[in-house]
mmCIF file of C-alpha atoms and ligand atoms in Angstrom:
data_model
loop_
_atom_site.group_PDB
_atom_site.id
_atom_site.type_symbol
_atom_site.label_atom_id
_atom_site.label_comp_id
_atom_site.label_asym_id
_atom_site.label_seq_id
_atom_site.Cartn_x
_atom_site.Cartn_y
_atom_site.Cartn_z
ATOM 1 C CA UNK A 29 95.748 115.140 92.761
ATOM 2 C CA UNK A 30 98.607 116.586 94.832
ATOM 3 C CA UNK A 31 99.660 114.200 97.611
ATOM 4 C CA UNK A 32 101.877 114.569 100.710
ATOM 5 C CA UNK A 33 103.461 111.318 101.863
ATOM 6 C CA UNK A 34 104.007 111.134 105.618
ATOM 7 C CA UNK A 35 106.296 108.148 106.146
ATOM 8 C CA UNK A 36 108.609 106.916 103.427
ATOM 9 C CA UNK A 37 109.187 103.307 104.344
ATOM 10 C CA UNK A 38 108.034 100.175 102.525
ATOM 11 C CA UNK A 39 104.450 101.421 102.269
ATOM 12 C CA UNK A 40 105.277 105.070 101.525
ATOM 13 C CA UNK A 41 107.496 104.077 98.593
ATOM 14 C CA UNK A 42 104.953 101.679 97.123
ATOM 15 C CA UNK A 43 102.151 104.246 97.510
ATOM 16 C CA UNK A 44 104.302 106.802 95.662
ATOM 17 C CA UNK A 45 104.727 104.390 92.730
ATOM 18 C CA UNK A 46 101.026 103.525 92.542
ATOM 19 C CA UNK A 47 99.883 107.143 92.998
ATOM 20 C CA UNK A 48 102.175 108.366 90.209
ATOM 21 C CA UNK A 49 100.974 105.511 88.009
ATOM 22 C CA UNK A 50 97.417 106.807 88.484
ATOM 23 C CA UNK A 51 98.447 110.323 87.422
ATOM 24 C CA UNK A 52 98.872 111.914 90.869
ATOM 25 C CA UNK A 53 101.760 114.113 91.959
ATOM 26 C CA UNK A 54 103.688 113.645 95.214
ATOM 27 C CA UNK A 55 104.455 117.209 96.363
ATOM 28 C CA UNK A 56 105.944 116.429 99.792
ATOM 29 C CA UNK A 57 107.713 113.435 101.324
ATOM 30 C CA UNK A 58 108.169 113.448 105.112
ATOM 31 C CA UNK A 59 110.163 110.959 107.134
ATOM 32 C CA UNK A 60 111.981 111.042 110.456
ATOM 33 C CA UNK A 61 114.991 112.789 108.885
ATOM 34 C CA UNK A 62 113.180 115.909 107.641
ATOM 35 C CA UNK A 63 110.007 116.012 109.782
ATOM 36 C CA UNK A 64 111.304 118.869 111.975
ATOM 37 C CA UNK A 65 112.021 121.050 108.900
ATOM 38 C CA UNK A 66 108.654 120.572 107.175
ATOM 39 C CA UNK A 67 106.312 123.554 107.309
ATOM 40 C CA UNK A 68 102.529 123.825 107.334
ATOM 41 C CA UNK A 69 102.756 125.809 104.089
ATOM 42 C CA UNK A 70 104.533 122.867 102.429
ATOM 43 C CA UNK A 71 101.888 120.463 103.708
ATOM 44 C CA UNK A 72 99.079 122.729 102.486
ATOM 45 C CA UNK A 73 100.340 122.422 98.904
ATOM 46 C CA UNK A 74 98.863 118.891 99.033
ATOM 47 C CA UNK A 75 95.159 118.143 98.565
ATOM 48 C CA UNK A 76 95.471 115.024 100.693
ATOM 49 C CA UNK A 77 98.112 113.420 102.941
ATOM 50 C CA UNK A 78 98.791 109.677 103.115
ATOM 51 C CA UNK A 79 100.337 108.574 106.403
ATOM 52 C CA UNK A 80 102.139 105.243 106.965
ATOM 53 C CA UNK A 81 104.661 105.717 109.761
ATOM 54 C CA UNK A 82 105.073 104.255 113.247
ATOM 55 C CA UNK A 83 102.587 104.215 116.177
ATOM 56 C CA UNK A 84 104.586 106.785 118.190
ATOM 57 C CA UNK A 85 104.202 109.568 115.603
ATOM 58 C CA UNK A 86 100.897 108.751 113.867
ATOM 59 C CA UNK A 87 98.574 110.770 116.130
ATOM 60 C CA UNK A 88 100.824 113.864 115.963
ATOM 61 C CA UNK A 89 100.831 113.529 112.175
ATOM 62 C CA UNK A 90 97.011 113.405 112.068
ATOM 63 C CA UNK A 91 96.745 116.509 114.242
ATOM 64 C CA UNK A 92 99.302 118.315 112.074
ATOM 65 C CA UNK A 93 97.176 117.593 108.978
ATOM 66 C CA UNK A 94 93.887 118.463 110.702
ATOM 67 C CA UNK A 95 95.321 121.787 111.945
ATOM 68 C CA UNK A 96 96.505 122.492 108.402
ATOM 69 C CA UNK A 97 93.097 121.631 106.890
ATOM 70 C CA UNK A 98 94.529 118.785 104.785
ATOM 71 C CA UNK A 99 92.507 115.518 104.800
ATOM 72 C CA UNK A 100 94.634 112.571 105.919
ATOM 73 C CA UNK A 101 94.464 108.888 104.951
ATOM 74 C CA UNK A 102 96.330 106.557 107.295
ATOM 75 C CA UNK A 103 97.040 102.880 107.782
ATOM 76 C CA UNK A 104 99.574 103.058 110.617
ATOM 77 C CA UNK A 105 98.688 100.438 113.222
ATOM 78 C CA UNK A 106 99.325 100.182 116.955
ATOM 79 C CA UNK A 107 97.892 103.549 118.145
ATOM 80 C CA UNK A 108 94.167 102.688 118.355
ATOM 81 C CA UNK A 109 93.885 103.205 122.109
ATOM 82 C CA UNK A 110 93.836 106.925 121.106
ATOM 83 C CA UNK A 111 91.067 106.480 118.497
ATOM 84 C CA UNK A 112 88.460 108.599 120.320
ATOM 85 C CA UNK A 113 90.956 111.427 120.889
ATOM 86 C CA UNK A 114 91.693 111.506 117.141
ATOM 87 C CA UNK A 115 88.023 111.412 116.129
ATOM 88 C CA UNK A 116 87.189 114.225 118.583
ATOM 89 C CA UNK A 117 90.142 116.301 117.350
ATOM 90 C CA UNK A 118 89.067 115.772 113.743
ATOM 91 C CA UNK A 119 85.474 116.874 114.454
ATOM 92 C CA UNK A 120 86.612 119.933 116.467
ATOM 93 C CA UNK A 121 88.872 121.049 113.598
ATOM 94 C CA UNK A 122 86.325 120.070 110.902
ATOM 95 C CA UNK A 123 89.080 117.869 109.451
ATOM 96 C CA UNK A 124 89.040 114.882 107.137
ATOM 97 C CA UNK A 125 90.319 111.489 108.338
ATOM 98 C CA UNK A 126 90.247 108.110 106.607
ATOM 99 C CA UNK A 127 91.563 105.176 108.601
ATOM 100 C CA UNK A 128 91.825 101.464 107.800
ATOM 101 C CA UNK A 129 93.697 98.833 109.774
ATOM 102 C CA UNK A 130 93.903 97.069 106.423
ATOM 103 C CA UNK A 131 93.492 98.739 103.025
ATOM 104 C CA UNK A 132 93.298 95.542 101.007
ATOM 105 C CA UNK A 133 89.952 95.085 99.236
ATOM 106 C CA UNK A 134 90.291 91.303 99.752
ATOM 107 C CA UNK A 135 90.724 91.733 103.498
ATOM 108 C CA UNK A 136 87.671 93.955 103.677
ATOM 109 C CA UNK A 137 85.632 91.252 101.939
ATOM 110 C CA UNK A 138 87.135 88.870 104.522
ATOM 111 C CA UNK A 139 86.012 91.205 107.355
ATOM 112 C CA UNK A 140 82.421 90.950 106.097
ATOM 113 C CA UNK A 141 82.653 87.183 105.761
ATOM 114 C CA UNK A 142 84.029 87.009 109.312
ATOM 115 C CA UNK A 143 81.045 88.909 110.745
ATOM 116 C CA UNK A 144 78.585 86.845 108.763
ATOM 117 C CA UNK A 145 80.173 83.560 109.888
ATOM 118 C CA UNK A 146 80.245 84.703 113.539
ATOM 119 C CA UNK A 147 76.530 85.493 113.396
ATOM 120 C CA UNK A 148 75.798 82.096 111.852
ATOM 121 C CA UNK A 149 77.990 80.201 114.346
ATOM 122 C CA UNK A 150 76.323 81.871 117.342
ATOM 123 C CA UNK A 151 73.784 79.021 117.032
ATOM 124 C CA UNK A 152 76.507 76.342 117.237
ATOM 125 C CA UNK A 153 78.168 76.757 120.627
ATOM 126 C CA UNK A 154 80.191 73.514 120.493
ATOM 127 C CA UNK A 155 82.651 75.331 118.186
ATOM 128 C CA UNK A 156 85.432 77.313 119.902
ATOM 129 C CA UNK A 157 86.935 80.185 117.945
ATOM 130 C CA UNK A 158 90.532 81.270 117.562
ATOM 131 C CA UNK A 159 92.304 83.821 115.389
ATOM 132 C CA UNK A 160 95.821 83.431 114.084
ATOM 133 C CA UNK A 161 97.900 85.997 112.211
ATOM 134 C CA UNK A 162 101.383 85.754 110.697
ATOM 135 C CA UNK A 163 103.508 88.736 109.611
ATOM 136 C CA UNK A 164 107.117 89.627 108.819
ATOM 137 C CA UNK A 165 109.589 90.006 111.670
ATOM 138 C CA UNK A 166 109.809 93.837 111.276
ATOM 139 C CA UNK A 167 106.225 94.418 112.384
ATOM 140 C CA UNK A 168 106.222 96.472 115.610
ATOM 141 C CA UNK A 169 102.745 95.703 116.973
ATOM 142 C CA UNK A 170 101.101 92.398 117.891
ATOM 143 C CA UNK A 171 98.447 91.309 117.287
ATOM 144 C CA UNK A 172 97.982 93.087 113.955
ATOM 145 C CA UNK A 173 95.344 95.790 113.576
ATOM 146 C CA UNK A 174 93.634 93.446 111.103
ATOM 147 C CA UNK A 175 93.452 90.647 113.698
ATOM 148 C CA UNK A 176 91.965 93.102 116.200
ATOM 149 C CA UNK A 177 89.312 94.141 113.655
ATOM 150 C CA UNK A 178 88.518 90.434 113.100
ATOM 151 C CA UNK A 179 88.247 89.875 116.867
ATOM 152 C CA UNK A 180 85.944 92.880 117.256
ATOM 153 C CA UNK A 181 83.795 91.616 114.363
ATOM 154 C CA UNK A 182 83.345 88.282 116.162
ATOM 155 C CA UNK A 183 82.678 89.840 119.591
ATOM 156 C CA UNK A 184 79.909 92.032 118.122
ATOM 157 C CA UNK A 185 78.255 89.100 116.358
ATOM 158 C CA UNK A 186 78.807 86.048 118.588
ATOM 159 C CA UNK A 187 77.345 86.251 122.084
ATOM 160 C CA UNK A 188 79.727 83.678 123.667
ATOM 161 C CA UNK A 189 82.691 86.100 123.408
ATOM 162 C CA UNK A 190 83.050 89.427 125.222
ATOM 163 C CA UNK A 191 86.761 90.276 124.744
ATOM 164 C CA UNK A 192 89.990 89.095 123.042
ATOM 165 C CA UNK A 193 93.507 88.468 124.312
ATOM 166 C CA UNK A 194 96.903 87.980 122.727
ATOM 167 C CA UNK A 195 97.360 84.215 123.097
ATOM 168 C CA UNK A 196 100.720 83.011 124.395
ATOM 169 C CA UNK A 197 99.886 79.404 125.205
ATOM 170 C CA UNK A 198 98.051 79.993 128.483
ATOM 171 C CA UNK A 199 94.527 78.851 129.438
ATOM 172 C CA UNK A 200 92.035 81.672 128.740
ATOM 173 C CA UNK A 201 88.831 82.438 130.639
ATOM 174 C CA UNK A 202 85.459 81.559 129.115
ATOM 175 C CA UNK A 203 84.344 84.289 126.726
ATOM 176 C CA UNK A 204 87.876 85.475 125.894
ATOM 177 C CA UNK A 205 88.827 85.042 122.243
ATOM 178 C CA UNK A 206 92.464 83.956 121.708
ATOM 179 C CA UNK A 207 94.459 85.850 119.067
ATOM 180 C CA UNK A 208 97.824 84.333 118.242
ATOM 181 C CA UNK A 209 100.503 86.441 116.496
ATOM 182 C CA UNK A 210 103.415 84.784 114.689
ATOM 183 C CA UNK A 211 106.384 86.675 113.250
ATOM 184 C CA UNK A 212 108.164 84.831 110.417
ATOM 185 C CA UNK A 213 110.588 86.051 107.711
ATOM 186 C CA UNK A 214 109.081 88.538 105.241
ATOM 187 C CA UNK A 215 105.443 87.319 105.266
ATOM 188 C CA UNK A 216 103.243 90.286 104.080
ATOM 189 C CA UNK A 217 100.214 89.118 106.122
ATOM 190 C CA UNK A 218 98.137 85.979 106.735
ATOM 191 C CA UNK A 219 94.962 85.953 108.860
ATOM 192 C CA UNK A 220 92.874 82.934 109.755
ATOM 193 C CA UNK A 221 89.719 82.459 111.832
ATOM 194 C CA UNK A 222 89.013 78.899 112.934
ATOM 195 C CA UNK A 223 85.907 77.377 114.516
ATOM 196 C CA UNK A 224 86.815 74.059 116.083
ATOM 197 C CA UNK A 225 84.537 71.379 117.585
ATOM 198 C CA UNK A 226 85.403 67.877 118.793
ATOM 199 C CA UNK A 227 84.544 66.575 115.322
ATOM 200 C CA UNK A 228 85.709 69.084 112.761
ATOM 201 C CA UNK A 229 86.840 72.624 112.076
ATOM 202 C CA UNK A 230 85.827 75.437 109.773
ATOM 203 C CA UNK A 231 88.467 77.939 108.751
ATOM 204 C CA UNK A 232 88.377 81.167 106.778
ATOM 205 C CA UNK A 233 91.709 82.616 105.768
ATOM 206 C CA UNK A 234 93.167 85.551 103.879
ATOM 207 C CA UNK A 235 96.712 85.622 102.608
ATOM 208 C CA UNK A 236 98.301 88.734 101.051
ATOM 209 C CA UNK A 237 100.894 88.005 98.332
ATOM 210 C CA UNK A 238 102.565 91.436 98.621
ATOM 211 C CA UNK A 239 101.997 94.929 100.052
ATOM 212 C CA UNK A 240 100.639 96.167 96.733
ATOM 213 C CA UNK A 241 96.981 95.589 97.662
ATOM 214 C CA UNK A 242 97.372 97.790 100.764
ATOM 215 C CA UNK A 243 99.088 100.562 98.812
ATOM 216 C CA UNK A 244 96.476 100.547 96.067
ATOM 217 C CA UNK A 245 93.657 100.732 98.635
ATOM 218 C CA UNK A 246 95.337 103.714 100.287
ATOM 219 C CA UNK A 247 95.558 105.583 96.962
ATOM 220 C CA UNK A 248 91.866 104.833 96.233
ATOM 221 C CA UNK A 249 91.040 106.182 99.706
ATOM 222 C CA UNK A 250 93.069 109.340 98.992
ATOM 223 C CA UNK A 251 91.084 109.878 95.767
ATOM 224 C CA UNK A 252 87.866 109.380 97.765
ATOM 225 C CA UNK A 253 88.996 111.911 100.437
ATOM 226 C CA UNK A 254 89.850 114.843 98.162
ATOM 227 C CA UNK A 255 87.830 117.801 99.469
ATOM 228 C CA UNK A 256 86.013 115.720 102.130
ATOM 229 C CA UNK A 257 85.516 116.435 105.861
ATOM 230 C CA UNK A 258 84.599 113.845 108.480
ATOM 231 C CA UNK A 259 85.768 110.389 109.527
ATOM 232 C CA UNK A 260 85.685 107.523 107.017
ATOM 233 C CA UNK A 261 86.810 103.926 106.583
ATOM 234 C CA UNK A 262 86.826 101.122 104.044
ATOM 235 C CA UNK A 263 83.102 100.461 104.502
ATOM 236 C CA UNK A 264 82.472 103.953 103.095
ATOM 237 C CA UNK A 265 84.849 103.399 100.195
ATOM 238 C CA UNK A 266 83.446 99.976 99.291
ATOM 239 C CA UNK A 267 79.813 100.364 100.398
ATOM 240 C CA UNK A 268 78.457 100.072 96.843
ATOM 241 C CA UNK A 269 80.240 96.780 96.275
ATOM 242 C CA UNK A 270 80.259 95.064 99.690
ATOM 243 C CA UNK A 271 76.581 94.135 99.942
ATOM 244 C CA UNK A 272 75.163 90.742 100.787
HETATM 245 P P1 NAD B 325 108.437 100.934 107.550
HETATM 246 O O1 NAD B 325 109.148 100.584 108.819
HETATM 247 O O2 NAD B 325 108.968 100.430 106.263
HETATM 248 O O3 NAD B 325 108.317 102.516 107.439
HETATM 249 C C1 NAD B 325 107.999 103.355 108.513
HETATM 250 C C2 NAD B 325 108.408 104.743 108.124
HETATM 251 O O4 NAD B 325 107.957 105.650 109.135
HETATM 252 C C3 NAD B 325 109.920 104.989 108.062
HETATM 253 O O5 NAD B 325 110.453 104.743 106.820
HETATM 254 C C4 NAD B 325 110.014 106.481 108.315
HETATM 255 O O6 NAD B 325 110.060 107.172 107.093
HETATM 256 C C5 NAD B 325 108.684 106.822 108.973
HETATM 257 N N1 NAD B 325 108.882 107.510 110.240
HETATM 258 C C6 NAD B 325 109.354 107.029 111.407
HETATM 259 N N2 NAD B 325 109.402 108.017 112.323
HETATM 260 C C7 NAD B 325 108.928 109.117 111.702
HETATM 261 C C8 NAD B 325 108.732 110.462 112.102
HETATM 262 N N3 NAD B 325 109.052 110.873 113.332
HETATM 263 N N4 NAD B 325 108.213 111.321 111.211
HETATM 264 C C9 NAD B 325 107.897 110.929 109.980
HETATM 265 N N5 NAD B 325 108.078 109.682 109.526
HETATM 266 C C10 NAD B 325 108.591 108.798 110.386
HETATM 267 O O7 NAD B 325 106.909 100.468 107.777
HETATM 268 P P2 NAD B 325 105.787 100.195 106.661
HETATM 269 O O8 NAD B 325 105.824 98.766 106.263
HETATM 270 O O9 NAD B 325 105.860 101.268 105.627
HETATM 271 O O10 NAD B 325 104.470 100.337 107.570
HETATM 272 C C11 NAD B 325 104.147 101.557 108.181
HETATM 273 C C12 NAD B 325 102.912 101.360 109.045
HETATM 274 O O11 NAD B 325 101.804 100.950 108.239
HETATM 275 C C13 NAD B 325 103.024 100.295 110.150
HETATM 276 O O12 NAD B 325 102.303 100.734 111.288
HETATM 277 C C14 NAD B 325 102.329 99.079 109.543
HETATM 278 O O13 NAD B 325 101.801 98.201 110.520
HETATM 279 C C15 NAD B 325 101.222 99.763 108.772
HETATM 280 N N6 NAD B 325 100.662 99.014 107.654
HETATM 281 C C16 NAD B 325 99.322 99.135 107.467
HETATM 282 C C17 NAD B 325 98.717 98.547 106.384
HETATM 283 C C18 NAD B 325 97.242 98.777 106.169
HETATM 284 O O14 NAD B 325 96.698 98.264 105.188
HETATM 285 N N7 NAD B 325 96.576 99.524 107.039
HETATM 286 C C19 NAD B 325 99.476 97.804 105.483
HETATM 287 C C20 NAD B 325 100.855 97.697 105.687
HETATM 288 C C21 NAD B 325 101.446 98.326 106.775
#
């Protein structure tokens, strides 16, 4: 498969290595230094684009790919307030878009577990819930996209919570789920969901050892997207395996 890489940072470089290891060819690499010189014709040489950049440019990148008719896989976080605009643009252009706030297969198993636990704990209201995430100090957005997905999974499945808030030590209103974001060293990503009562606590936790799991998931998504139109996510990629 011929791939265009939009963004050539830590993720872009790892994706290149994994994609080439799986027999794919990177035909275009775009970063902030050459973005202005890249043409639609160059982009169209690729069968799929993989986009890992920064929140400020992600949506423009998606539109560039959709206008060019090249399906795009992206994991850039911090732009989701424009989600509906992107989905509408994709449908209008009959484009292909695959988005995941976290491409790790392990995290997507964790997402399912999180929803299942929230549903179960809806019957046990003496437990208060909080989410905690830890990432490296270079991460631009807080809380992480993964923590937001976890919060949304709880809100949909536990009737005591209606919204989430980035927790900075203050008292939160009833029904608001606290999400704490810590930035430490080079941590690739730790997410925990804790249910705490006066007597005990239950915690589920995912810890990534490196970025490799994210990069591999993105390449699998690119293989899945070749020739596809429409909007997809990890549930589509893993639907055969993630049943319970
Ligand atoms: P990074 O800082 O190492 O790289 C960002 C890259 O963006 C830069 O190297 C640069 O090449 C590119 N860039 C910046 N401005 C650009 C422009 N105008 N045009 C084109 N390219 C431009 O960051 P990273 O660790 O590679 O992460 C990138 C994004 O992916 C972040 O939003 C991060 O949160 C997200 N991420 C998502 C997942 C996931 O599984 N969804 C996993 C890891 C990281």
